[in-house]
């Protein structure tokens, strides 16, 4: 069965790149540009993985990860956090919010796909 991945990214080029790479690797992809639609979209599609940009316009990806982890229907879905603003302590803070994986931008395709596969059950 094809694994479904929700890609939360407000930058059009990054979102398209992530989605294109995932589709090329056989995944079903649901792009989400608006952070305010993340939880609703996740509840409706029940993805196998959420790729979450941390710096979203108007809402924090960290807050969304925490909200998903508090949501009974979403709490078991692994989250791969992706951020361009990787400062000291950020990875620990993001993982403490509930992210199962962490990548800093710019993201190379091979490490990106390795991180995705590591978080998806076979």
PDB file of C-alpha atoms in Angstrom:
ATOM      1  CA  UNK A   1       0.000   0.000   0.000  1.00  0.00           C
ATOM      2  CA  UNK A   2       1.286   3.452  -0.930  1.00  0.00           C
ATOM      3  CA  UNK A   3       2.382   5.584   2.011  1.00  0.00           C
ATOM      4  CA  UNK A   4       0.745   8.999   2.292  1.00  0.00           C
ATOM      5  CA  UNK A   5       2.823  12.019   3.252  1.00  0.00           C
ATOM      6  CA  UNK A   6       1.513  15.463   4.110  1.00  0.00           C
ATOM      7  CA  UNK A   7       3.994  18.212   3.173  1.00  0.00           C
ATOM      8  CA  UNK A   8       3.501  21.419   5.174  1.00  0.00           C
ATOM      9  CA  UNK A   9       5.585  24.145   3.546  1.00  0.00           C
ATOM     10  CA  UNK A  10       4.578  27.748   2.792  1.00  0.00           C
ATOM     11  CA  UNK A  11       7.411  28.328   0.305  1.00  0.00           C
ATOM     12  CA  UNK A  12       6.104  27.323  -3.130  1.00  0.00           C
ATOM     13  CA  UNK A  13       9.471  26.168  -4.500  1.00  0.00           C
ATOM     14  CA  UNK A  14      10.338  24.079  -1.430  1.00  0.00           C
ATOM     15  CA  UNK A  15       6.858  22.542  -1.330  1.00  0.00           C
ATOM     16  CA  UNK A  16       7.045  21.614  -5.019  1.00  0.00           C
ATOM     17  CA  UNK A  17      10.556  20.168  -4.620  1.00  0.00           C
ATOM     18  CA  UNK A  18       9.573  18.030  -1.606  1.00  0.00           C
ATOM     19  CA  UNK A  19       6.398  16.823  -3.318  1.00  0.00           C
ATOM     20  CA  UNK A  20       8.159  16.038  -6.628  1.00  0.00           C
ATOM     21  CA  UNK A  21      10.915  14.052  -4.891  1.00  0.00           C
ATOM     22  CA  UNK A  22       8.400  12.115  -2.789  1.00  0.00           C
ATOM     23  CA  UNK A  23       6.159  11.345  -5.787  1.00  0.00           C
ATOM     24  CA  UNK A  24       9.197  10.193  -7.783  1.00  0.00           C
ATOM     25  CA  UNK A  25       9.912   7.773  -4.920  1.00  0.00           C
ATOM     26  CA  UNK A  26       6.407   6.310  -5.049  1.00  0.00           C
ATOM     27  CA  UNK A  27       4.674   8.199  -2.242  1.00  0.00           C
ATOM     28  CA  UNK A  28       1.211   9.755  -2.309  1.00  0.00           C
ATOM     29  CA  UNK A  29       1.574  13.421  -1.367  1.00  0.00           C
ATOM     30  CA  UNK A  30      -0.784  16.036   0.079  1.00  0.00           C
ATOM     31  CA  UNK A  31       0.742  19.541  -0.064  1.00  0.00           C
ATOM     32  CA  UNK A  32      -0.407  22.120   2.502  1.00  0.00           C
ATOM     33  CA  UNK A  33       0.709  25.741   2.164  1.00  0.00           C
ATOM     34  CA  UNK A  34      -1.437  27.284   4.919  1.00  0.00           C
ATOM     35  CA  UNK A  35      -0.454  26.402   8.482  1.00  0.00           C
ATOM     36  CA  UNK A  36      -4.015  27.062   9.630  1.00  0.00           C
ATOM     37  CA  UNK A  37      -5.213  24.059   7.583  1.00  0.00           C
ATOM     38  CA  UNK A  38      -2.661  21.555   8.880  1.00  0.00           C
ATOM     39  CA  UNK A  39      -4.623  19.834  11.654  1.00  0.00           C
ATOM     40  CA  UNK A  40      -7.867  19.718   9.665  1.00  0.00           C
ATOM     41  CA  UNK A  41      -6.086  18.286   6.608  1.00  0.00           C
ATOM     42  CA  UNK A  42      -4.219  15.722   8.718  1.00  0.00           C
ATOM     43  CA  UNK A  43      -7.478  14.567  10.332  1.00  0.00           C
ATOM     44  CA  UNK A  44      -9.169  14.158   6.953  1.00  0.00           C
ATOM     45  CA  UNK A  45      -6.338  12.309   5.161  1.00  0.00           C
ATOM     46  CA  UNK A  46      -4.602  10.498   8.067  1.00  0.00           C
ATOM     47  CA  UNK A  47      -1.088  10.617   6.596  1.00  0.00           C
ATOM     48  CA  UNK A  48       1.608   8.090   7.417  1.00  0.00           C
ATOM     49  CA  UNK A  49       4.092  10.962   7.872  1.00  0.00           C
ATOM     50  CA  UNK A  50       3.926  14.747   8.216  1.00  0.00           C
ATOM     51  CA  UNK A  51       6.800  16.848   6.907  1.00  0.00           C
ATOM     52  CA  UNK A  52       6.546  20.138   8.802  1.00  0.00           C
ATOM     53  CA  UNK A  53       8.230  23.417   7.987  1.00  0.00           C
ATOM     54  CA  UNK A  54       8.922  25.185  11.278  1.00  0.00           C
ATOM     55  CA  UNK A  55       8.774  28.779  10.006  1.00  0.00           C
ATOM     56  CA  UNK A  56       5.258  29.198   8.630  1.00  0.00           C
ATOM     57  CA  UNK A  57       3.534  32.510   8.022  1.00  0.00           C
ATOM     58  CA  UNK A  58       1.308  33.361  10.970  1.00  0.00           C
ATOM     59  CA  UNK A  59       1.778  30.119  12.912  1.00  0.00           C
ATOM     60  CA  UNK A  60       4.695  28.161  14.323  1.00  0.00           C
ATOM     61  CA  UNK A  61       5.418  24.656  13.090  1.00  0.00           C
ATOM     62  CA  UNK A  62       6.472  23.814  16.658  1.00  0.00           C
ATOM     63  CA  UNK A  63       2.992  24.808  17.894  1.00  0.00           C
ATOM     64  CA  UNK A  64       1.424  22.642  15.181  1.00  0.00           C
ATOM     65  CA  UNK A  65       3.574  19.655  16.143  1.00  0.00           C
ATOM     66  CA  UNK A  66       2.559  20.073  19.789  1.00  0.00           C
ATOM     67  CA  UNK A  67      -1.120  20.357  18.806  1.00  0.00           C
ATOM     68  CA  UNK A  68      -0.900  17.227  16.628  1.00  0.00           C
ATOM     69  CA  UNK A  69       0.726  15.282  19.459  1.00  0.00           C
ATOM     70  CA  UNK A  70      -2.124  16.319  21.815  1.00  0.00           C
ATOM     71  CA  UNK A  71      -4.742  15.210  19.256  1.00  0.00           C
ATOM     72  CA  UNK A  72      -5.787  11.592  19.886  1.00  0.00           C
ATOM     73  CA  UNK A  73      -6.308  10.921  16.161  1.00  0.00           C
ATOM     74  CA  UNK A  74      -2.981  12.426  15.089  1.00  0.00           C
ATOM     75  CA  UNK A  75      -0.614  11.706  17.970  1.00  0.00           C
ATOM     76  CA  UNK A  76       0.830   8.498  16.475  1.00  0.00           C
ATOM     77  CA  UNK A  77       1.759  10.121  13.132  1.00  0.00           C
ATOM     78  CA  UNK A  78       5.527  10.780  12.972  1.00  0.00           C
ATOM     79  CA  UNK A  79       6.614  14.320  12.118  1.00  0.00           C
ATOM     80  CA  UNK A  80       9.775  15.254  10.219  1.00  0.00           C
ATOM     81  CA  UNK A  81      10.599  18.879  11.043  1.00  0.00           C
ATOM     82  CA  UNK A  82      12.402  20.938   8.402  1.00  0.00           C
ATOM     83  CA  UNK A  83      13.746  24.412   9.137  1.00  0.00           C
ATOM     84  CA  UNK A  84      15.962  27.032   7.543  1.00  0.00           C
ATOM     85  CA  UNK A  85      16.674  28.703  10.877  1.00  0.00           C
ATOM     86  CA  UNK A  86      18.758  26.084  12.642  1.00  0.00           C
ATOM     87  CA  UNK A  87      20.102  27.773  15.757  1.00  0.00           C
ATOM     88  CA  UNK A  88      21.740  26.137  18.750  1.00  0.00           C
ATOM     89  CA  UNK A  89      19.099  24.348  20.790  1.00  0.00           C
ATOM     90  CA  UNK A  90      16.463  24.379  18.027  1.00  0.00           C
ATOM     91  CA  UNK A  91      16.678  20.662  17.300  1.00  0.00           C
ATOM     92  CA  UNK A  92      16.211  19.796  20.981  1.00  0.00           C
ATOM     93  CA  UNK A  93      13.259  22.211  21.291  1.00  0.00           C
ATOM     94  CA  UNK A  94      11.617  20.851  18.128  1.00  0.00           C
ATOM     95  CA  UNK A  95      12.130  17.220  19.162  1.00  0.00           C
ATOM     96  CA  UNK A  96      10.763  18.036  22.636  1.00  0.00           C
ATOM     97  CA  UNK A  97       7.599  19.306  20.905  1.00  0.00           C
ATOM     98  CA  UNK A  98       7.161  15.843  19.407  1.00  0.00           C
ATOM     99  CA  UNK A  99       9.082  15.778  16.113  1.00  0.00           C
ATOM    100  CA  UNK A 100      10.506  12.329  15.375  1.00  0.00           C
ATOM    101  CA  UNK A 101      13.032  13.669  12.863  1.00  0.00           C
ATOM    102  CA  UNK A 102      14.804  16.949  12.112  1.00  0.00           C
ATOM    103  CA  UNK A 103      16.501  18.376   9.008  1.00  0.00           C
ATOM    104  CA  UNK A 104      17.929  21.827   8.418  1.00  0.00           C
ATOM    105  CA  UNK A 105      17.575  23.595   5.072  1.00  0.00           C
ATOM    106  CA  UNK A 106      18.889  23.608   2.495  1.00  0.00           C
ATOM    107  CA  UNK A 107      17.928  19.956   2.280  1.00  0.00           C
ATOM    108  CA  UNK A 108      19.772  17.566  -0.021  1.00  0.00           C
ATOM    109  CA  UNK A 109      17.669  14.852  -1.648  1.00  0.00           C
ATOM    110  CA  UNK A 110      19.533  11.824  -0.288  1.00  0.00           C
ATOM    111  CA  UNK A 111      19.457  12.847   3.409  1.00  0.00           C
ATOM    112  CA  UNK A 112      15.840  13.965   2.937  1.00  0.00           C
ATOM    113  CA  UNK A 113      14.748  10.586   1.566  1.00  0.00           C
ATOM    114  CA  UNK A 114      16.778   8.733   4.215  1.00  0.00           C
ATOM    115  CA  UNK A 115      14.987  10.715   6.947  1.00  0.00           C
ATOM    116  CA  UNK A 116      11.587  10.030   5.344  1.00  0.00           C
ATOM    117  CA  UNK A 117      12.214   6.287   5.048  1.00  0.00           C
ATOM    118  CA  UNK A 118      13.543   6.101   8.622  1.00  0.00           C
ATOM    119  CA  UNK A 119      10.223   7.445   9.943  1.00  0.00           C
ATOM    120  CA  UNK A 120       7.883   5.308   7.859  1.00  0.00           C
ATOM    121  CA  UNK A 121       6.988   1.808   9.049  1.00  0.00           C
ATOM    122  CA  UNK A 122       7.387  -0.844   6.367  1.00  0.00           C
TER     123      UNK A 122
END
